[in-house]
C-alpha atoms as a printed R data frame, in Angstrom:
    type eleno elety resid chain resno       x       y       z
1   ATOM     1    CA   MET     A     1 133.493 240.997  86.177
2   ATOM     2    CA   ARG     A     2 134.624 240.220  89.701
3   ATOM     3    CA   LEU     A     3 136.489 237.004  90.575
4   ATOM     4    CA   ASN     A     4 137.377 235.807  94.067
5   ATOM     5    CA   ILE     A     5 140.896 234.337  93.939
6   ATOM     6    CA   LEU     A     6 139.861 231.682  96.480
7   ATOM     7    CA   GLU     A     7 137.095 230.374  94.229
8   ATOM     8    CA   ILE     A     8 138.888 229.931  90.905
9   ATOM     9    CA   ASN     A     9 141.659 227.665  89.653
10  ATOM    10    CA   TRP     A    10 145.011 228.497  88.119
11  ATOM    11    CA   LEU     A    11 143.770 227.988  84.563
12  ATOM    12    CA   GLU     A    12 141.133 230.684  85.105
13  ATOM    13    CA   VAL     A    13 143.863 233.072  86.272
14  ATOM    14    CA   GLU     A    14 145.954 232.159  83.243
15  ATOM    15    CA   GLN     A    15 143.027 232.809  80.905
16  ATOM    16    CA   CYS     A    16 142.444 236.354  82.179
17  ATOM    17    CA   ASN     A    17 143.281 239.167  79.778
18  ATOM    18    CA   LYS     A    18 146.290 240.406  81.746
19  ATOM    19    CA   GLU     A    19 146.097 243.905  80.269
20  ATOM    20    CA   LYS     A    20 142.537 244.216  81.545
21  ATOM    21    CA   THR     A    21 142.783 242.462  84.910
22  ATOM    22    CA   ILE     A    22 143.109 244.382  88.174
23  ATOM    23    CA   ALA     A    23 144.228 242.497  91.265
24  ATOM    24    CA   PHE     A    24 142.893 244.035  94.476
25  ATOM    25    CA   ILE     A    25 144.743 243.280  97.710
26  ATOM    26    CA   GLY     A    26 143.361 244.240 101.128
27  ATOM    27    CA   LEU     A    27 145.836 244.684 103.970
28  ATOM    28    CA   ALA     A    28 144.925 245.637 107.555
29  ATOM    29    CA   PRO     A    29 145.975 244.511 111.037
30  ATOM    30    CA   ILE     A    30 144.014 243.023 113.879
31  ATOM    31    CA   GLU     A    31 144.442 245.521 116.715
32  ATOM    32    CA   GLU     A    32 142.701 247.139 119.657
33  ATOM    33    CA   HIS     A    33 140.304 249.984 118.954
34  ATOM    34    CA   GLY     A    34 139.310 251.125 122.400
35  ATOM    35    CA   ARG     A    35 136.776 249.583 124.740
36  ATOM    36    CA   HIS     A    36 133.876 250.191 122.393
37  ATOM    37    CA   LEU     A    37 135.063 248.806 119.030
38  ATOM    38    CA   PRO     A    38 136.150 245.325 117.889
39  ATOM    39    CA   LEU     A    39 139.712 244.284 117.083
40  ATOM    40    CA   GLY     A    40 138.764 243.937 113.417
41  ATOM    41    CA   VAL     A    41 137.892 247.587 112.695
42  ATOM    42    CA   ASP     A    42 140.626 248.088 110.087
43  ATOM    43    CA   VAL     A    43 139.770 244.773 108.428
44  ATOM    44    CA   TYR     A    44 136.046 245.590 108.254
45  ATOM    45    CA   GLU     A    45 136.782 249.054 106.858
46  ATOM    46    CA   THR     A    46 139.143 247.613 104.252
47  ATOM    47    CA   GLN     A    47 136.591 245.027 103.120
48  ATOM    48    CA   TYR     A    48 133.755 247.541 102.994
49  ATOM    49    CA   TRP     A    49 135.717 250.176 101.096
50  ATOM    50    CA   MET     A    50 137.060 247.637  98.617
51  ATOM    51    CA   GLU     A    51 133.678 246.058  97.895
52  ATOM    52    CA   ASN     A    52 131.920 249.369  97.376
53  ATOM    53    CA   SER     A    53 134.649 251.027  95.319
54  ATOM    54    CA   LEU     A    54 134.774 247.904  93.150
55  ATOM    55    CA   SER     A    55 131.050 248.178  92.489
56  ATOM    56    CA   LYS     A    56 131.682 251.633  91.041
57  ATOM    57    CA   LEU     A    57 134.772 250.574  89.105
58  ATOM    58    CA   GLU     A    58 132.927 247.644  87.526
59  ATOM    59    CA   VAL     A    59 130.529 250.147  85.971
60  ATOM    60    CA   GLU     A    60 133.331 252.393  84.751
61  ATOM    61    CA   PHE     A    61 135.495 249.542  83.434
62  ATOM    62    CA   GLY     A    62 132.898 247.040  82.278
63  ATOM    63    CA   ASP     A    63 135.297 245.032  80.112
64  ATOM    64    CA   TYR     A    64 137.858 244.522  82.915
65  ATOM    65    CA   THR     A    65 138.245 241.611  85.334
66  ATOM    66    CA   PHE     A    66 138.665 242.461  89.024
67  ATOM    67    CA   LEU     A    67 140.590 239.734  90.799
68  ATOM    68    CA   ILE     A    68 139.892 239.981  94.535
69  ATOM    69    CA   MET     A    69 142.313 238.764  97.193
70  ATOM    70    CA   PRO     A    70 141.271 238.051 100.802
71  ATOM    71    CA   VAL     A    71 142.286 240.742 103.277
72  ATOM    72    CA   ILE     A    72 145.736 240.023 104.700
73  ATOM    73    CA   THR     A    73 145.293 240.662 108.428
74  ATOM    74    CA   PHE     A    74 148.717 242.106 109.184
75  ATOM    75    CA   GLY     A    75 150.112 245.609 109.445
76  ATOM    76    CA   HIS     A    76 152.668 247.779 111.168
77  ATOM    77    CA   ALA     A    77 152.197 249.822 114.336
78  ATOM    78    CA   ASN     A    78 154.039 250.234 117.599
79  ATOM    79    CA   MET     A    79 151.361 250.078 120.261
80  ATOM    80    CA   LYS     A    80 152.140 248.111 123.403
81  ATOM    81    CA   GLY     A    81 150.390 247.318 126.644
82  ATOM    82    CA   ILE     A    82 146.884 246.459 125.392
83  ATOM    83    CA   PRO     A    83 145.940 242.865 124.438
84  ATOM    84    CA   GLY     A    84 144.611 242.166 120.965
85  ATOM    85    CA   ASN     A    85 147.303 243.739 118.786
86  ATOM    86    CA   ILE     A    86 149.050 241.721 116.081
87  ATOM    87    CA   HIS     A    87 151.675 244.063 114.662
88  ATOM    88    CA   LEU     A    88 154.583 243.369 112.330
89  ATOM    89    CA   SER     A    89 157.792 245.358 112.162
90  ATOM    90    CA   GLN     A    90 157.876 247.842 109.314
91  ATOM    91    CA   GLN     A    91 160.622 245.767 107.685
92  ATOM    92    CA   LEU     A    92 158.582 242.561 107.830
93  ATOM    93    CA   LEU     A    93 155.476 244.319 106.476
94  ATOM    94    CA   TYR     A    94 157.539 245.643 103.573
95  ATOM    95    CA   GLU     A    95 158.842 242.156 102.806
96  ATOM    96    CA   LEU     A    96 155.336 240.670 103.048
97  ATOM    97    CA   VAL     A    97 153.916 243.201 100.578
98  ATOM    98    CA   LEU     A    98 156.922 242.874  98.281
99  ATOM    99    CA   ALA     A    99 156.648 239.077  98.146
100 ATOM   100    CA   THR     A   100 152.877 239.184  97.601
101 ATOM   101    CA   VAL     A   101 153.036 241.725  94.790
102 ATOM   102    CA   ASN     A   102 155.995 240.020  93.107
103 ATOM   103    CA   ASN     A   103 154.058 236.752  93.030
104 ATOM   104    CA   ILE     A   104 151.114 238.454  91.321
105 ATOM   105    CA   VAL     A   105 153.460 240.132  88.843
106 ATOM   106    CA   GLU     A   106 154.688 236.647  87.906
107 ATOM   107    CA   TRP     A   107 151.113 235.785  86.873
108 ATOM   108    CA   GLY     A   108 151.364 238.527  84.248
109 ATOM   109    CA   ILE     A   109 148.913 240.911  85.960
110 ATOM   110    CA   GLU     A   110 149.605 244.519  84.967
111 ATOM   111    CA   HIS     A   111 147.375 246.341  87.474
112 ATOM   112    CA   ILE     A   112 147.753 245.651  91.218
113 ATOM   113    CA   VAL     A   113 145.993 247.871  93.759
114 ATOM   114    CA   ILE     A   114 146.525 247.665  97.530
115 ATOM   115    CA   ILE     A   115 143.846 248.997  99.874
116 ATOM   116    CA   SER     A   116 144.346 249.315 103.632
117 ATOM   117    CA   GLY     A   117 142.076 250.617 106.371
118 ATOM   118    CA   HIS     A   118 145.059 251.161 108.692
119 ATOM   119    CA   ALA     A   119 146.284 254.766 108.629
120 ATOM   120    CA   ASP     A   120 149.627 254.578 110.472
121 ATOM   121    CA   PRO     A   121 152.034 256.581 108.231
122 ATOM   122    CA   LYS     A   122 154.873 254.057 108.610
123 ATOM   123    CA   HIS     A   123 152.452 251.288 107.621
124 ATOM   124    CA   THR     A   124 151.316 253.034 104.435
125 ATOM   125    CA   ILE     A   125 154.845 254.166 103.581
126 ATOM   126    CA   ALA     A   126 156.177 250.595 103.859
127 ATOM   127    CA   ILE     A   127 153.505 249.502 101.371
128 ATOM   128    CA   GLU     A   128 154.398 252.392  99.068
129 ATOM   129    CA   GLN     A   129 158.087 251.506  99.223
130 ATOM   130    CA   ALA     A   130 157.310 247.925  98.240
131 ATOM   131    CA   CYS     A   131 155.216 249.127  95.304
132 ATOM   132    CA   GLU     A   132 157.963 251.489  94.235
133 ATOM   133    CA   LYS     A   133 160.547 248.712  94.223
134 ATOM   134    CA   VAL     A   134 158.286 246.450  92.161
135 ATOM   135    CA   ASN     A   135 157.574 249.278  89.727
136 ATOM   136    CA   ASN     A   136 161.253 250.123  89.340
137 ATOM   137    CA   GLU     A   137 161.934 246.514  88.368
138 ATOM   138    CA   ASN     A   138 158.851 245.754  86.252
139 ATOM   139    CA   GLY     A   139 157.431 249.028  84.990
140 ATOM   140    CA   ILE     A   140 154.329 250.552  86.571
141 ATOM   141    CA   VAL     A   141 152.187 247.670  87.826
142 ATOM   142    CA   ALA     A   142 151.475 248.339  91.538
143 ATOM   143    CA   PHE     A   143 149.659 251.196  93.271
144 ATOM   144    CA   ALA     A   144 148.729 251.932  96.903
145 ATOM   145    CA   PRO     A   145 146.619 255.109  97.225
146 ATOM   146    CA   MET     A   146 145.619 254.938 100.898
147 ATOM   147    CA   GLY     A   147 148.557 256.994 102.192
148 ATOM   148    CA   ALA     A   148 147.508 259.843  99.899
149 ATOM   149    CA   ILE     A   149 143.861 259.400 100.885
150 ATOM   150    CA   PHE     A   150 144.510 259.337 104.630
151 ATOM   151    CA   SER     A   151 146.845 262.344 104.433
152 ATOM   152    CA   GLU     A   152 144.240 264.378 102.529
153 ATOM   153    CA   LYS     A   153 146.107 264.540  99.227
154 ATOM   154    CA   VAL     A   154 143.006 263.422  97.346
155 ATOM   155    CA   PRO     A   155 140.529 266.317  97.216
156 ATOM   156    CA   ILE     A   156 136.759 266.077  97.235
157 ATOM   157    CA   LYS     A   157 135.139 268.471  94.795
158 ATOM   158    CA   ALA     A   158 133.762 271.546  96.552
159 ATOM   159    CA   GLY     A   159 130.219 270.722  95.507
160 ATOM   160    CA   ASN     A   160 130.426 267.345  97.241
161 ATOM   161    CA   GLN     A   161 131.714 268.587 100.577
162 ATOM   162    CA   ASP     A   162 129.383 268.064 103.505
163 ATOM   163    CA   GLN     A   163 129.105 271.199 105.670
164 ATOM   164    CA   ASP     A   164 128.263 269.291 108.847
165 ATOM   165    CA   MET     A   165 131.335 267.137 108.287
166 ATOM   166    CA   LYS     A   166 133.544 270.176 107.777
167 ATOM   167    CA   GLN     A   167 132.281 271.648 111.047
168 ATOM   168    CA   LYS     A   168 132.848 268.352 112.872
169 ATOM   169    CA   LEU     A   169 136.404 268.062 111.579
170 ATOM   170    CA   LYS     A   170 137.098 271.618 112.709
171 ATOM   171    CA   ALA     A   171 135.523 271.214 116.142
172 ATOM   172    CA   TYR     A   172 136.997 267.769 116.886
173 ATOM   173    CA   PRO     A   173 140.382 267.492 115.132
174 ATOM   174    CA   ASN     A   174 143.165 264.943 115.639
175 ATOM   175    CA   ASP     A   175 140.677 262.113 115.952
176 ATOM   176    CA   PHE     A   176 143.396 259.572 115.290
177 ATOM   177    CA   HIS     A   177 142.254 256.187 116.530
178 ATOM   178    CA   ALA     A   178 138.863 254.732 117.450
179 ATOM   179    CA   GLY     A   179 137.447 258.215 117.950
180 ATOM   180    CA   TRP     A   180 134.368 259.696 116.286
181 ATOM   181    CA   ILE     A   181 135.630 258.936 112.774
182 ATOM   182    CA   GLU     A   182 136.242 255.195 113.108
183 ATOM   183    CA   THR     A   183 133.309 254.762 115.476
184 ATOM   184    CA   SER     A   184 131.048 256.450 112.904
185 ATOM   185    CA   ASN     A   185 132.474 254.266 110.139
186 ATOM   186    CA   MET     A   186 131.697 251.137 112.125
187 ATOM   187    CA   LEU     A   187 128.195 252.338 113.028
188 ATOM   188    CA   GLU     A   188 127.427 252.119 109.328
189 ATOM   189    CA   ILE     A   189 129.521 249.051 108.487
190 ATOM   190    CA   ARG     A   190 128.821 246.811 111.514
191 ATOM   191    CA   LYS     A   191 126.663 248.617 114.061
192 ATOM   192    CA   ASP     A   192 126.120 245.317 115.866
193 ATOM   193    CA   LEU     A   193 129.805 245.258 116.847
194 ATOM   194    CA   VAL     A   194 129.871 248.767 118.376
195 ATOM   195    CA   LYS     A   195 129.401 248.745 122.144
196 ATOM   196    CA   HIS     A   196 126.441 250.819 123.299
197 ATOM   197    CA   ASP     A   197 128.592 252.728 125.787
198 ATOM   198    CA   PHE     A   198 130.646 254.450 123.055
199 ATOM   199    CA   MET     A   199 128.916 257.713 124.006
200 ATOM   200    CA   LYS     A   200 130.326 257.406 127.534
201 ATOM   201    CA   GLN     A   201 133.964 257.141 126.457
202 ATOM   202    CA   PRO     A   202 136.119 260.138 127.453
203 ATOM   203    CA   ASP     A   203 137.801 262.548 125.066
204 ATOM   204    CA   ILE     A   204 141.490 261.648 124.746
205 ATOM   205    CA   ILE     A   205 143.384 264.373 122.953
206 ATOM   206    CA   VAL     A   206 146.834 264.188 121.363
207 ATOM   207    CA   ASN     A   207 148.327 266.443 118.689
208 ATOM   208    CA   ASP     A   208 149.759 265.271 115.396
209 ATOM   209    CA   LYS     A   209 153.377 265.720 116.517
210 ATOM   210    CA   ASP     A   210 152.847 263.523 119.569
211 ATOM   211    CA   MET     A   211 151.417 260.787 117.355
212 ATOM   212    CA   ILE     A   212 154.912 259.847 116.170
213 ATOM   213    CA   ASN     A   213 156.029 259.289 119.785
214 ATOM   214    CA   PRO     A   214 154.846 255.815 120.921
215 ATOM   215    CA   GLU     A   215 155.495 256.557 124.596
216 ATOM   216    CA   VAL     A   216 153.234 259.615 124.538
217 ATOM   217    CA   VAL     A   217 150.527 257.686 122.703
218 ATOM   218    CA   MET     A   218 150.671 254.744 125.103
219 ATOM   219    CA   THR     A   219 150.466 257.055 128.106
220 ATOM   220    CA   LYS     A   220 147.479 258.898 126.656
221 ATOM   221    CA   THR     A   221 145.584 255.743 125.689
222 ATOM   222    CA   SER     A   222 146.326 253.804 128.876
223 ATOM   223    CA   GLY     A   223 143.247 251.988 130.140
224 ATOM   224    CA   TYR     A   224 141.125 253.003 127.139
225 ATOM   225    CA   GLY     A   225 142.894 252.501 123.804
226 ATOM   226    CA   HIS     A   226 141.327 255.290 121.751
227 ATOM   227    CA   LEU     A   227 142.527 258.720 120.665
228 ATOM   228    CA   GLY     A   228 139.825 261.248 119.919
229 ATOM   229    CA   TYR     A   229 136.141 261.736 120.654
230 ATOM   230    CA   PRO     A   230 134.061 258.531 120.333
231 ATOM   231    CA   LYS     A   231 130.937 260.126 121.793
232 ATOM   232    CA   GLU     A   232 130.647 262.444 118.779
233 ATOM   233    CA   ALA     A   233 130.074 259.503 116.424
234 ATOM   234    CA   SER     A   234 126.875 258.765 114.512
235 ATOM   235    CA   THR     A   235 125.659 256.458 111.763
236 ATOM   236    CA   MET     A   236 124.933 259.435 109.514
237 ATOM   237    CA   LEU     A   237 128.517 260.661 109.854
238 ATOM   238    CA   GLY     A   238 129.687 257.133 109.076
239 ATOM   239    CA   LYS     A   239 127.715 257.100 105.831
240 ATOM   240    CA   THR     A   240 129.309 260.404 104.794
241 ATOM   241    CA   LEU     A   241 132.824 259.354 105.809
242 ATOM   242    CA   ASN     A   242 132.683 255.944 104.149
243 ATOM   243    CA   LYS     A   243 131.154 257.378 100.991
244 ATOM   244    CA   ALA     A   244 134.021 259.881 100.730
245 ATOM   245    CA   VAL     A   245 136.723 257.213 101.143
246 ATOM   246    CA   ILE     A   246 135.023 254.918  98.635
247 ATOM   247    CA   GLU     A   247 134.831 257.704  96.065
248 ATOM   248    CA   LYS     A   248 138.499 258.585  96.625
249 ATOM   249    CA   ILE     A   249 139.532 254.953  96.141
250 ATOM   250    CA   ARG     A   250 137.451 254.791  92.973
251 ATOM   251    CA   TYR     A   251 138.942 257.992  91.615
252 ATOM   252    CA   CYS     A   252 142.568 257.109  92.427
253 ATOM   253    CA   THR     A   253 142.188 253.590  91.051
254 ATOM   254    CA   SER     A   254 140.557 254.901  87.885
255 ATOM   255    CA   CYS     A   255 143.500 257.236  87.363
256 ATOM   256    CA   PHE     A   256 145.892 254.318  87.868
257 ATOM   257    CA   ILE     A   257 144.087 251.990  85.453
258 ATOM   258    CA   LYS     A   258 144.126 254.729  82.821
259 ATOM   259    CA   ARG     A   259 147.699 255.680  83.837
260 ATOM   260    CA   GLN     A   260 146.621 259.315  83.986
261 ATOM   261    CA   ASN     A   261 147.748 261.629  86.817
262 ATOM   262    CA   PHE     A   262 147.923 258.770  89.325
263 ATOM   263    CA   GLN     A   263 151.487 259.538  90.442
264 ATOM   264    CA   GLN     A   264 150.258 262.340  92.722
265 ATOM   265    CA   PHE     A   265 148.389 259.703  94.749
266 ATOM   266    CA   ALA     A   266 151.237 257.193  95.030
267 ATOM   267    CA   HIS     A   267 152.635 258.447  98.344
268 ATOM   268    CA   HIS     A   268 151.649 259.656 101.787
269 ATOM   269    CA   LYS     A   269 152.331 263.363 102.275
270 ATOM   270    CA   LEU     A   270 155.023 262.396 104.814
271 ATOM   271    CA   TYR     A   271 156.800 260.071 102.382
272 ATOM   272    CA   GLY     A   272 159.661 262.545 102.050
273 ATOM   273    CA   ILE     A   273 160.693 262.091 105.698
274 ATOM   274    CA   PRO     A   274 163.509 259.472 105.699
275 ATOM   275    CA   SER     A   275 162.936 258.449 109.344
276 ATOM   276    CA   LEU     A   276 159.509 257.083 108.386
277 ATOM   277    CA   HIS     A   277 160.951 254.756 105.735
278 ATOM   278    CA   VAL     A   278 161.926 251.105 105.975
279 ATOM   279    CA   LYS     A   279 165.682 251.295 106.309
280 ATOM   280    CA   GLY     A   280 168.103 249.922 103.740
281 ATOM   281    CA   VAL     A   281 165.645 249.063 100.992
282 ATOM   282    CA   GLU     A   282 166.029 252.025  98.647
């Protein structure tokens, strides 16, 4: 059963079987995504991935209640110079997540899952730090798998791998922001919001090391706002990409609900780098 938190009263929350209630929180910023995509890309992705993974989880966990929160439209990044961005500091994001999760813990909910369509490592790590603090104080109750998913720690079984996708990833790597990956995602999710000139956008290439240097990123994206290869996008690729993320969310969340082997998906692969952490909150 799925319940929208906005549509129920406090007695209905109180009456939930807390051991079999999963609170789902979406978290994604409003920010620029090039000339060809809307400011709400990360929000639309978050909503789409949550809704579709929940449909699968409802089948797997038929006797559970899924308590759905509205997407919180904030996140951390450090992009300047292009209108449309609403970014919080990493510290403030951490405090926002911590306060939100702690409130839900007070309701007695024992399973809290945070999903975010925003892949900035410092964003996902701040969320993971907040979950870790809550878990250290309350036992294991909170889980944020997107850092592991975005950093490719969650494998797809060999039989489910799409060969065309593998070739695309090899031919057009480092497609970090509003490139062929996110443009393809949006062509499936909200094609009406993708500008028709996406195929005319230039390739803007940056390596993974440069991605942690805001000055390099801002210089590269100047006048455009994307990083990658938008013209390589297609609706078919979007279907494959979104399906893969949805399945990974389902799998990770299933592991968490069962409390089986979920720890491997609790952190971004860069979590061990202290400079990417919120300072002073360990």
